[in-house]
PDB file of N, CA and C in Angstrom:
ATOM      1  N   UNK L   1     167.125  97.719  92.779  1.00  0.00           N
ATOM      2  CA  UNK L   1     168.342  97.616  93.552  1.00  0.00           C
ATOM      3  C   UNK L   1     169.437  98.416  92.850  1.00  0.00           C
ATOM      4  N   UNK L   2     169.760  98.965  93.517  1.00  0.00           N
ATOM      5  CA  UNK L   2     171.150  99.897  92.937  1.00  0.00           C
ATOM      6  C   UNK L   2     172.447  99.722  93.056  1.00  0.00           C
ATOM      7  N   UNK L   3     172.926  99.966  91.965  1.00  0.00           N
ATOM      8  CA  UNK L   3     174.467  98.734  92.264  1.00  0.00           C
ATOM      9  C   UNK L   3     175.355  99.756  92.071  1.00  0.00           C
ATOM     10  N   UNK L   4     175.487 101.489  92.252  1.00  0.00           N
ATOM     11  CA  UNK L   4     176.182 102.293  93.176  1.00  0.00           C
ATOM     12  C   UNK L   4     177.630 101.842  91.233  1.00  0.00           C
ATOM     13  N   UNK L   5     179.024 102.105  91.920  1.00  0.00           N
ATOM     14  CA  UNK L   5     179.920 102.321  90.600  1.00  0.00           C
ATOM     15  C   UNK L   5     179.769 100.784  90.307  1.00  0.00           C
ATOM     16  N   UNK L   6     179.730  99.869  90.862  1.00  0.00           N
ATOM     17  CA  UNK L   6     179.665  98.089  90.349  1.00  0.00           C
ATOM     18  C   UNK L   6     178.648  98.312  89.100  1.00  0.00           C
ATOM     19  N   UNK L   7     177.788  99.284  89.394  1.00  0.00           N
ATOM     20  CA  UNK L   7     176.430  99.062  88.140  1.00  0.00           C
ATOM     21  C   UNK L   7     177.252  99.559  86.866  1.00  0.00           C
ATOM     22  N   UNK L   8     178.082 100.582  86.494  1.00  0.00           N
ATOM     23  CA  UNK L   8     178.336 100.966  85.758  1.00  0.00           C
ATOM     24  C   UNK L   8     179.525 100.314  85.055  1.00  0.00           C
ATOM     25  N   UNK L   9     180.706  99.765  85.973  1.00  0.00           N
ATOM     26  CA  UNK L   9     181.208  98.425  85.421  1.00  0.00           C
ATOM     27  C   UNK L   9     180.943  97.736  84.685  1.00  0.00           C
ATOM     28  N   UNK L  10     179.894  96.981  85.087  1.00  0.00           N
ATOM     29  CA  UNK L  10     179.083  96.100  84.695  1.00  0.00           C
ATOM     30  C   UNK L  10     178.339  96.163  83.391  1.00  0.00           C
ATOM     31  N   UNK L  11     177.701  97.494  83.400  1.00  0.00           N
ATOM     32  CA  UNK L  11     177.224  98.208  81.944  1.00  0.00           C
ATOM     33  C   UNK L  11     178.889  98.466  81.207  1.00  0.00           C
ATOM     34  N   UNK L  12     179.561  98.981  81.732  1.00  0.00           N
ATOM     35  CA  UNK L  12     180.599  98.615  80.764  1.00  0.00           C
ATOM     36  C   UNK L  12     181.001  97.746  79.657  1.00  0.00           C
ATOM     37  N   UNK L  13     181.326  96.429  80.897  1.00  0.00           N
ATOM     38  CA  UNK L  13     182.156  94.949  80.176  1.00  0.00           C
ATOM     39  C   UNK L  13     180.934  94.729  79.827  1.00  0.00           C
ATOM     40  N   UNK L  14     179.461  94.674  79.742  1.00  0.00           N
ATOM     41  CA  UNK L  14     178.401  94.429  79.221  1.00  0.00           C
ATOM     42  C   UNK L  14     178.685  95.188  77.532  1.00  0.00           C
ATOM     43  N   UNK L  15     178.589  96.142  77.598  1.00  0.00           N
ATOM     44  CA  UNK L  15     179.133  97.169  76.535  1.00  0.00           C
ATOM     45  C   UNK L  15     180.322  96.784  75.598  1.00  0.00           C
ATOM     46  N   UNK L  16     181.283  96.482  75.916  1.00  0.00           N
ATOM     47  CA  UNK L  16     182.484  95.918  75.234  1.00  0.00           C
ATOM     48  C   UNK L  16     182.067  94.700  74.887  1.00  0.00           C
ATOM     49  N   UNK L  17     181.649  93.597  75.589  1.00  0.00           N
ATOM     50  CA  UNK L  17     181.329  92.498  74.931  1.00  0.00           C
ATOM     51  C   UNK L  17     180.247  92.108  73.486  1.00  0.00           C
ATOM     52  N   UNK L  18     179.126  93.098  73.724  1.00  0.00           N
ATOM     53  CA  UNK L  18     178.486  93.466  72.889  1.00  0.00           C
ATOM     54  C   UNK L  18     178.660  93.834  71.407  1.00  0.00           C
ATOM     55  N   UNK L  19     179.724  95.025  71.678  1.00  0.00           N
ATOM     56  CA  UNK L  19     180.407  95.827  70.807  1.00  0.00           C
ATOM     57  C   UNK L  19     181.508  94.635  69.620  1.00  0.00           C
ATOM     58  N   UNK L  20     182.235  93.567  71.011  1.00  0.00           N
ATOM     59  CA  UNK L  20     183.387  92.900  70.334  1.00  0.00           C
ATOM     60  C   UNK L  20     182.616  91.729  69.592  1.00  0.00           C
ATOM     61  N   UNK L  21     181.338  91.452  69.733  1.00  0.00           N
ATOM     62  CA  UNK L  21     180.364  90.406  69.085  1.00  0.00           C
ATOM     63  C   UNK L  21     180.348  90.994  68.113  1.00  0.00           C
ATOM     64  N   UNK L  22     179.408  91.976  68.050  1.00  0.00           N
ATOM     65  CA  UNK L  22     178.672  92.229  67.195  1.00  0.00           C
ATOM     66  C   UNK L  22     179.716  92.864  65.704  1.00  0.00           C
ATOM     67  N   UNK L  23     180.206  93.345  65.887  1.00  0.00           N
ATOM     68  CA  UNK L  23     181.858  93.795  65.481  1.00  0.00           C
ATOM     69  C   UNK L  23     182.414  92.379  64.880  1.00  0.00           C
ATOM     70  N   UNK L  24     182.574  91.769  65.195  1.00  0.00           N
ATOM     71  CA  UNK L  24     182.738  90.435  64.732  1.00  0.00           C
ATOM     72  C   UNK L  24     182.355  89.875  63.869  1.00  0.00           C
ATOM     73  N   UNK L  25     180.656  89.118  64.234  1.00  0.00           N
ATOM     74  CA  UNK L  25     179.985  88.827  63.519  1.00  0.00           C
ATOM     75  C   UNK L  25     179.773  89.663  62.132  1.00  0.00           C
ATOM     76  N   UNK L  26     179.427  90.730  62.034  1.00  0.00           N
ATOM     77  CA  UNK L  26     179.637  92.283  60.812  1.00  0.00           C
ATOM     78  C   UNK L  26     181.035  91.881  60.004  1.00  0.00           C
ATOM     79  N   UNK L  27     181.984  91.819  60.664  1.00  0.00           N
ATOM     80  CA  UNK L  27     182.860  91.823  59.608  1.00  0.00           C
ATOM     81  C   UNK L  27     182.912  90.463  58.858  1.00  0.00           C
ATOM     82  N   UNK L  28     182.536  89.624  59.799  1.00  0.00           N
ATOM     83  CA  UNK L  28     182.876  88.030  58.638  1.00  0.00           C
ATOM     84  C   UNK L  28     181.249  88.218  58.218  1.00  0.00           C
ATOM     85  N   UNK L  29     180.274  88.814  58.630  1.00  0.00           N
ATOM     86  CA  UNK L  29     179.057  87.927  57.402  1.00  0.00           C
ATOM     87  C   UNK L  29     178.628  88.996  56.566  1.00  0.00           C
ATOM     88  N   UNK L  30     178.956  90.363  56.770  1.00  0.00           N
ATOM     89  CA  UNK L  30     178.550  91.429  55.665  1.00  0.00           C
ATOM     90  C   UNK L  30     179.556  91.328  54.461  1.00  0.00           C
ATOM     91  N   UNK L  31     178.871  91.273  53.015  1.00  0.00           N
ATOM     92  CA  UNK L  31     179.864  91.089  52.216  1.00  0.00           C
ATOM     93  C   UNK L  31     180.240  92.322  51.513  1.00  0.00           C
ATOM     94  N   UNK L  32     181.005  92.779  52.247  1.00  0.00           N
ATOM     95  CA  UNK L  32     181.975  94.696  51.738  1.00  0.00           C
ATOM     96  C   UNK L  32     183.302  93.721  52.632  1.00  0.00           C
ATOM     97  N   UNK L  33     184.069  93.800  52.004  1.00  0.00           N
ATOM     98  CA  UNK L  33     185.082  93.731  52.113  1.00  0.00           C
ATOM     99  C   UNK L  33     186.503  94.449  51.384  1.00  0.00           C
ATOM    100  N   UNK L  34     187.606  95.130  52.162  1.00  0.00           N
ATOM    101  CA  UNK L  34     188.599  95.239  51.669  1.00  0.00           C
ATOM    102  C   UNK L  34     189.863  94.428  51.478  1.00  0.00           C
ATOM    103  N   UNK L  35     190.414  94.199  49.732  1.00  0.00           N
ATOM    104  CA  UNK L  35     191.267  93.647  49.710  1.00  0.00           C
ATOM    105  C   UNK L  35     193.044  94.037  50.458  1.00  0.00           C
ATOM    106  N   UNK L  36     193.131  93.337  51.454  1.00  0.00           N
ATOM    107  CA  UNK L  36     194.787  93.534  51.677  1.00  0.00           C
ATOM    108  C   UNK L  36     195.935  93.128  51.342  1.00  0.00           C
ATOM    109  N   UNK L  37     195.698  92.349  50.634  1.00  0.00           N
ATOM    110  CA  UNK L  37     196.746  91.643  49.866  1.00  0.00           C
ATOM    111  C   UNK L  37     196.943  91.296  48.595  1.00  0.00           C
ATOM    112  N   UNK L  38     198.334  90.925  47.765  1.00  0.00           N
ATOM    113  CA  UNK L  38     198.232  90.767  46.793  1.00  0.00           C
ATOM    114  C   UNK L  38     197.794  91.729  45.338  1.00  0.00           C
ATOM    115  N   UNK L  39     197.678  91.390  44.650  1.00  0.00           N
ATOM    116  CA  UNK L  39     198.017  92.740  43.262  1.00  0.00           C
ATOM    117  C   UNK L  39     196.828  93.683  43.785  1.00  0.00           C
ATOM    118  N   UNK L  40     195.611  92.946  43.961  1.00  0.00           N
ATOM    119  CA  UNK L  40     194.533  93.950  44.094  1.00  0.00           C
ATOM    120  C   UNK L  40     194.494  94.648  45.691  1.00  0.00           C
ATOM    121  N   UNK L  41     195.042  94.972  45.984  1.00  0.00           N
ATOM    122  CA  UNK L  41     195.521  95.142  47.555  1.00  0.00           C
ATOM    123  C   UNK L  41     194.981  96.757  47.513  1.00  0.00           C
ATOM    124  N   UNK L  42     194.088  96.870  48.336  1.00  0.00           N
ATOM    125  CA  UNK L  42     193.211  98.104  48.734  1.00  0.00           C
ATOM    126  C   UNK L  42     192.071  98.969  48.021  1.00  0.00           C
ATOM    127  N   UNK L  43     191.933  97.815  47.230  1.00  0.00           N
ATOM    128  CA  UNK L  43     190.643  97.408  46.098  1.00  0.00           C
ATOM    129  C   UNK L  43     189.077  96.934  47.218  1.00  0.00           C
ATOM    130  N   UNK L  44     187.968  97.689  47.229  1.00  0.00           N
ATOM    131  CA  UNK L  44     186.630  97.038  47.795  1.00  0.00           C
ATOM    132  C   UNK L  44     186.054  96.019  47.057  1.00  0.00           C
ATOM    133  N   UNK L  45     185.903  94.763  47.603  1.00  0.00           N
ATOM    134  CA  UNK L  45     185.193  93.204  46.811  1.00  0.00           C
ATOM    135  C   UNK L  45     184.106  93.424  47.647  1.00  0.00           C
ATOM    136  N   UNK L  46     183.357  93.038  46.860  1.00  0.00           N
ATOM    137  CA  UNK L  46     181.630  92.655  47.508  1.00  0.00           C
ATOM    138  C   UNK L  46     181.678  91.044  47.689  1.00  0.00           C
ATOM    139  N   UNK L  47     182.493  90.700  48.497  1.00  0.00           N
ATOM    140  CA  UNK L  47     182.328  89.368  49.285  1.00  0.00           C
ATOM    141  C   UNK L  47     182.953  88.975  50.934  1.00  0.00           C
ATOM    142  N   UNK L  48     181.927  88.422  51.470  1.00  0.00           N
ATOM    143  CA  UNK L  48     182.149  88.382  52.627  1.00  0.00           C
ATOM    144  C   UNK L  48     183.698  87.827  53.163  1.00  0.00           C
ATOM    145  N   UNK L  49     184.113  88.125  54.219  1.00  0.00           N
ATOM    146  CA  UNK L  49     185.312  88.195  54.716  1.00  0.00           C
ATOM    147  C   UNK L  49     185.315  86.338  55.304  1.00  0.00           C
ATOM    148  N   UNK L  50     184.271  86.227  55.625  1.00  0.00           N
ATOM    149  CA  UNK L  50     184.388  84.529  55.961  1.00  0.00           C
ATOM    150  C   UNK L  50     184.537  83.587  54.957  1.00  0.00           C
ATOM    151  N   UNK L  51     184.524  84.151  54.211  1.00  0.00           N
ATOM    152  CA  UNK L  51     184.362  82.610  52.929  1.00  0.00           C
ATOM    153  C   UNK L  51     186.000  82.945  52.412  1.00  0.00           C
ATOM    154  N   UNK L  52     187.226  84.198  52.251  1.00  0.00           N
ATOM    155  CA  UNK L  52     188.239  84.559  52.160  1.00  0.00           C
ATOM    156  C   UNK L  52     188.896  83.587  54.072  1.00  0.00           C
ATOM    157  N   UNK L  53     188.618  83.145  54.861  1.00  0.00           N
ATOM    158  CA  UNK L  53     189.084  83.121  56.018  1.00  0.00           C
ATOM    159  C   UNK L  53     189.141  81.618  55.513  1.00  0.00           C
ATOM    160  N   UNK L  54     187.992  80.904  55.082  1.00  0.00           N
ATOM    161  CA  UNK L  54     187.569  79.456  55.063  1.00  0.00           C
ATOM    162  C   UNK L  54     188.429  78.947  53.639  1.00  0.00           C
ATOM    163  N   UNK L  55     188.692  79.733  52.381  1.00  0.00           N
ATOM    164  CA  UNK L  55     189.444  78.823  51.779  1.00  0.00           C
ATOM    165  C   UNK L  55     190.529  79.328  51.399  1.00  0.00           C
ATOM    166  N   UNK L  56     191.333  80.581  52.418  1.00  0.00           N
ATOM    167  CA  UNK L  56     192.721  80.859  52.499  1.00  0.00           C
ATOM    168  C   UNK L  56     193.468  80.382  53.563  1.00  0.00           C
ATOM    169  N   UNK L  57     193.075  80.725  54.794  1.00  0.00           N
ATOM    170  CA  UNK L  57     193.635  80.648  56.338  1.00  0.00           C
ATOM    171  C   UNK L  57     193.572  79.157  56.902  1.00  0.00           C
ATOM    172  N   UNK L  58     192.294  78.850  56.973  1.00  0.00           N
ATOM    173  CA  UNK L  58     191.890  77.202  57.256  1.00  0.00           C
ATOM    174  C   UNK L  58     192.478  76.122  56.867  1.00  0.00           C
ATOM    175  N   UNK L  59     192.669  76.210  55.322  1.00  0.00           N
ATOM    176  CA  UNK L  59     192.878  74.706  54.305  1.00  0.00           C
ATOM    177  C   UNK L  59     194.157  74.999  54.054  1.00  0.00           C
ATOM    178  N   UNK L  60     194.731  76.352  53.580  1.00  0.00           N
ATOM    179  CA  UNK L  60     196.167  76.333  53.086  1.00  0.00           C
ATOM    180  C   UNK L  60     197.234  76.673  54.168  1.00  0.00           C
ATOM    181  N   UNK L  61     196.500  77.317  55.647  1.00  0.00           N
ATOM    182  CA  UNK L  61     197.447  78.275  55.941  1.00  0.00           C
ATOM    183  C   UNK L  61     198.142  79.261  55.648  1.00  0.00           C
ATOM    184  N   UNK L  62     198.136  79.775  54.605  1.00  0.00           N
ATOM    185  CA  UNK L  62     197.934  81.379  54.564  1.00  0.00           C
ATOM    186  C   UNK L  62     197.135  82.325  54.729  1.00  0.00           C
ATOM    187  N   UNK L  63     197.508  83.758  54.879  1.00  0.00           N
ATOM    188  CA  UNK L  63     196.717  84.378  55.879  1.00  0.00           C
ATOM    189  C   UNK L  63     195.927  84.640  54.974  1.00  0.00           C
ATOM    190  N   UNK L  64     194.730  85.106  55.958  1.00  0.00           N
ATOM    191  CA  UNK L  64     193.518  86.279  54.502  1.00  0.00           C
ATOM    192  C   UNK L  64     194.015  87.336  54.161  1.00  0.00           C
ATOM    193  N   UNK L  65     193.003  87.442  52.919  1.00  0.00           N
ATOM    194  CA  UNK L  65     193.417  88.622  52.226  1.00  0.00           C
ATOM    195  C   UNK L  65     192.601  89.967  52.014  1.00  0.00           C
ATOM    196  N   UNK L  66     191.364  89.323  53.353  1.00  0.00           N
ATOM    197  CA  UNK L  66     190.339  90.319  53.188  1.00  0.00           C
ATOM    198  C   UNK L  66     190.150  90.508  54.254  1.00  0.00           C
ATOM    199  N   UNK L  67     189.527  91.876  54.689  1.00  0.00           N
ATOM    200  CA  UNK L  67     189.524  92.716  55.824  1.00  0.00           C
ATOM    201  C   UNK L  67     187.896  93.330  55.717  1.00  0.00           C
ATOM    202  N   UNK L  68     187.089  92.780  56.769  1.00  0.00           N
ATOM    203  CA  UNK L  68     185.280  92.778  56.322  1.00  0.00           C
ATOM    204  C   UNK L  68     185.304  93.934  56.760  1.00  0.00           C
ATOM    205  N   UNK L  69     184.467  94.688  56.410  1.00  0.00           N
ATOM    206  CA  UNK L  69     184.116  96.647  56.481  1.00  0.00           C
ATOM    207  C   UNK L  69     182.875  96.630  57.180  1.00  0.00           C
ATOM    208  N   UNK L  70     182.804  95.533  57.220  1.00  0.00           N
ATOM    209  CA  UNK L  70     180.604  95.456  58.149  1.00  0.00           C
ATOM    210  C   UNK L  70     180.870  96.093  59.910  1.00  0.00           C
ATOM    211  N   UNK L  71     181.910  96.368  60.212  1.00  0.00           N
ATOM    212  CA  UNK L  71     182.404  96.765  61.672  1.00  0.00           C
ATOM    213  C   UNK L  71     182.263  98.329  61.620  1.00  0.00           C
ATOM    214  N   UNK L  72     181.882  98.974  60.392  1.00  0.00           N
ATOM    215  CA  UNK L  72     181.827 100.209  59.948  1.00  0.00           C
ATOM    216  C   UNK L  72     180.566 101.006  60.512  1.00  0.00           C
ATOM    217  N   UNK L  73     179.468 100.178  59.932  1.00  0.00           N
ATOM    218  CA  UNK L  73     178.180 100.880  60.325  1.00  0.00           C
ATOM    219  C   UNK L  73     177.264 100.068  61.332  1.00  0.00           C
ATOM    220  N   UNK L  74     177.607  99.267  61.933  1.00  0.00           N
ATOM    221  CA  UNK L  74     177.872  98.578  63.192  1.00  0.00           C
ATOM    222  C   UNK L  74     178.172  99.213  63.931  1.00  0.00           C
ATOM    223  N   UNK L  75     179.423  99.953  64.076  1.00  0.00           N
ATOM    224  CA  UNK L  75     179.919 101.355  65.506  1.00  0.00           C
ATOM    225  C   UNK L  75     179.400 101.901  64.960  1.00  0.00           C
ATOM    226  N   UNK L  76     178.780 102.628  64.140  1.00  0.00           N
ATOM    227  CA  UNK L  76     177.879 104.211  64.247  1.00  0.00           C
ATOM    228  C   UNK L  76     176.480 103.448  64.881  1.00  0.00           C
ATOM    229  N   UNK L  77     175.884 102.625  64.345  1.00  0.00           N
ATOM    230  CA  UNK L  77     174.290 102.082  65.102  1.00  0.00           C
ATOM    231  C   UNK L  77     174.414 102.149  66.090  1.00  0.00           C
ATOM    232  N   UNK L  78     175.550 101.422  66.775  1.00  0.00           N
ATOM    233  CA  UNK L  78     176.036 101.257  68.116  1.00  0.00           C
ATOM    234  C   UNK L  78     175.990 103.019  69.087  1.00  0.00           C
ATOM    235  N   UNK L  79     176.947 103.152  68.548  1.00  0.00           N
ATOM    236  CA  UNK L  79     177.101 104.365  68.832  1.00  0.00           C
ATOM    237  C   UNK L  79     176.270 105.220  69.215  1.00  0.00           C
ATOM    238  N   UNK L  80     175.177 105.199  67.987  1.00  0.00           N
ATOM    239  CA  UNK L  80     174.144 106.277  68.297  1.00  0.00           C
ATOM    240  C   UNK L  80     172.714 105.606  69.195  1.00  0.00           C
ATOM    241  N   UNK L  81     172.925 104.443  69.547  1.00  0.00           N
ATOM    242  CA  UNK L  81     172.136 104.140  70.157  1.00  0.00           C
ATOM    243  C   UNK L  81     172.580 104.360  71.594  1.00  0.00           C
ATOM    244  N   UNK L  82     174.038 104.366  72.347  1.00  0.00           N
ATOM    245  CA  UNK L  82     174.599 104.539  73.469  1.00  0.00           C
ATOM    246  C   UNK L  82     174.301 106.049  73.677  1.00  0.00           C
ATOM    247  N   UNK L  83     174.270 106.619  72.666  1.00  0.00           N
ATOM    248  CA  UNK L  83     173.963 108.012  73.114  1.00  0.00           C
ATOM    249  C   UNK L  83     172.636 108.680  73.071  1.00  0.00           C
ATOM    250  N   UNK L  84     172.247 107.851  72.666  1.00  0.00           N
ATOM    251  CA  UNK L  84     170.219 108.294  72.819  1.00  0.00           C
ATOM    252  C   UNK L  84     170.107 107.336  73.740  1.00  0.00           C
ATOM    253  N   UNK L  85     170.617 106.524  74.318  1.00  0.00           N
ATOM    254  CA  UNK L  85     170.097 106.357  75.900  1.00  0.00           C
ATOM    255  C   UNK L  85     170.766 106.841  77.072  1.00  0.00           C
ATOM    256  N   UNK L  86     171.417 107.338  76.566  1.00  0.00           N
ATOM    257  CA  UNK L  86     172.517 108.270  77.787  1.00  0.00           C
ATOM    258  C   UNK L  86     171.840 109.366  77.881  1.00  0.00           C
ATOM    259  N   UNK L  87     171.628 110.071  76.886  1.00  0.00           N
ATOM    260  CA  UNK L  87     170.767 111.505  76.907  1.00  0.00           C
ATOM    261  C   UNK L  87     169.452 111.185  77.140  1.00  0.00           C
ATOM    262  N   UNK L  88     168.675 109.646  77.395  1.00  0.00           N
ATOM    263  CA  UNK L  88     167.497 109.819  77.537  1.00  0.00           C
ATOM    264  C   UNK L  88     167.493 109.583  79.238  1.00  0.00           C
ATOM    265  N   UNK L  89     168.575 109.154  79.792  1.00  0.00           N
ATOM    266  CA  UNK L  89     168.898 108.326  81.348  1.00  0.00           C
ATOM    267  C   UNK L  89     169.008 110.353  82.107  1.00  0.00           C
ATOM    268  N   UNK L  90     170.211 110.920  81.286  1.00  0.00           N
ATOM    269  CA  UNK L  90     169.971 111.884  81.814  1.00  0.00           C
ATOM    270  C   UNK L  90     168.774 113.344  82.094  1.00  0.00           C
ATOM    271  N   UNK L  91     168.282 112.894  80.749  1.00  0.00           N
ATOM    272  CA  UNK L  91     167.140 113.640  80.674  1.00  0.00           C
ATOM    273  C   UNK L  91     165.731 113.075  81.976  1.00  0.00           C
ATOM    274  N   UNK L  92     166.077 111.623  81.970  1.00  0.00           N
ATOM    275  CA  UNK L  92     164.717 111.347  83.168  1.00  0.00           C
ATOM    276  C   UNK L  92     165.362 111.631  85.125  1.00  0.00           C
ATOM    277  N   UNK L  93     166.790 111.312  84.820  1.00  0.00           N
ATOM    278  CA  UNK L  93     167.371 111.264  85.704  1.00  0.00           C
ATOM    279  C   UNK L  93     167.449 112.496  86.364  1.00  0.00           C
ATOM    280  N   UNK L  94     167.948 113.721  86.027  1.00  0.00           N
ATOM    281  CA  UNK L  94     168.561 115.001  86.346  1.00  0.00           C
ATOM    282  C   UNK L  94     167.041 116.236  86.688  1.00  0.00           C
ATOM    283  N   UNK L  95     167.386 116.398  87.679  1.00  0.00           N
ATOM    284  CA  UNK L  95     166.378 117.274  87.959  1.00  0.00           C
ATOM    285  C   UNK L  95     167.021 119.116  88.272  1.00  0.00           C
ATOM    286  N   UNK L  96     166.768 119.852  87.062  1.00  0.00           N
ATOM    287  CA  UNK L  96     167.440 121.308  87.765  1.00  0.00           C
ATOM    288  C   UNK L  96     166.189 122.310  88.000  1.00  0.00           C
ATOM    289  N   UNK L  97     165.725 122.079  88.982  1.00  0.00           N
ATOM    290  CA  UNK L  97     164.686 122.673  89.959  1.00  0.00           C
ATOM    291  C   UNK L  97     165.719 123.558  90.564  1.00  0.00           C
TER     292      UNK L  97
END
């Protein structure tokens, strides 16, 4: 069944939602993190951005001080996977006879 521009919508907000998960999840559980705050402020820690969220933001109310970097190579995977199926949709799709 062909769902005409609705299909591509759809692959869209399908697309963004994906992207805003997965993007997500990467930055709080990969542990590369950049420091933003405080003396060491733009210093790389090798600790995850969730455990900086859970005993700064949560318990004290102050903000974090870490900014997770896992959203990094997350959009390139991403990325290069949207485009090896785009070039593979057009490659089965397109006929220049």
């Amino acid at each position: 069944m062909r769902q005409g521009v609705a299909g591509s919508v759809i692959v869209l907000i399908a697309l963004y939602l994906v992207n805003q998960l997965t993007n997500l999840a990467s930055m709080v559980l990969i542990p590369a993190s950049l420091r933003i705050g405080g003396p060491e402020a733009g210093h790389v820690v090798w600790s995850p951005m969730l455990g900086g969220l859970f005993n700064g933001s949560f318990h004290s109310g102050a903000s974090a001080d870490l900014l997770g970097l896992g959203f990094i190579p997350v959009t390139i995977v991403l990325t290069a996977v949207v485009a090896w199926l785009a070039v593979r949709s057009i490659e089965r799709h397109t006929s220049l006879r």
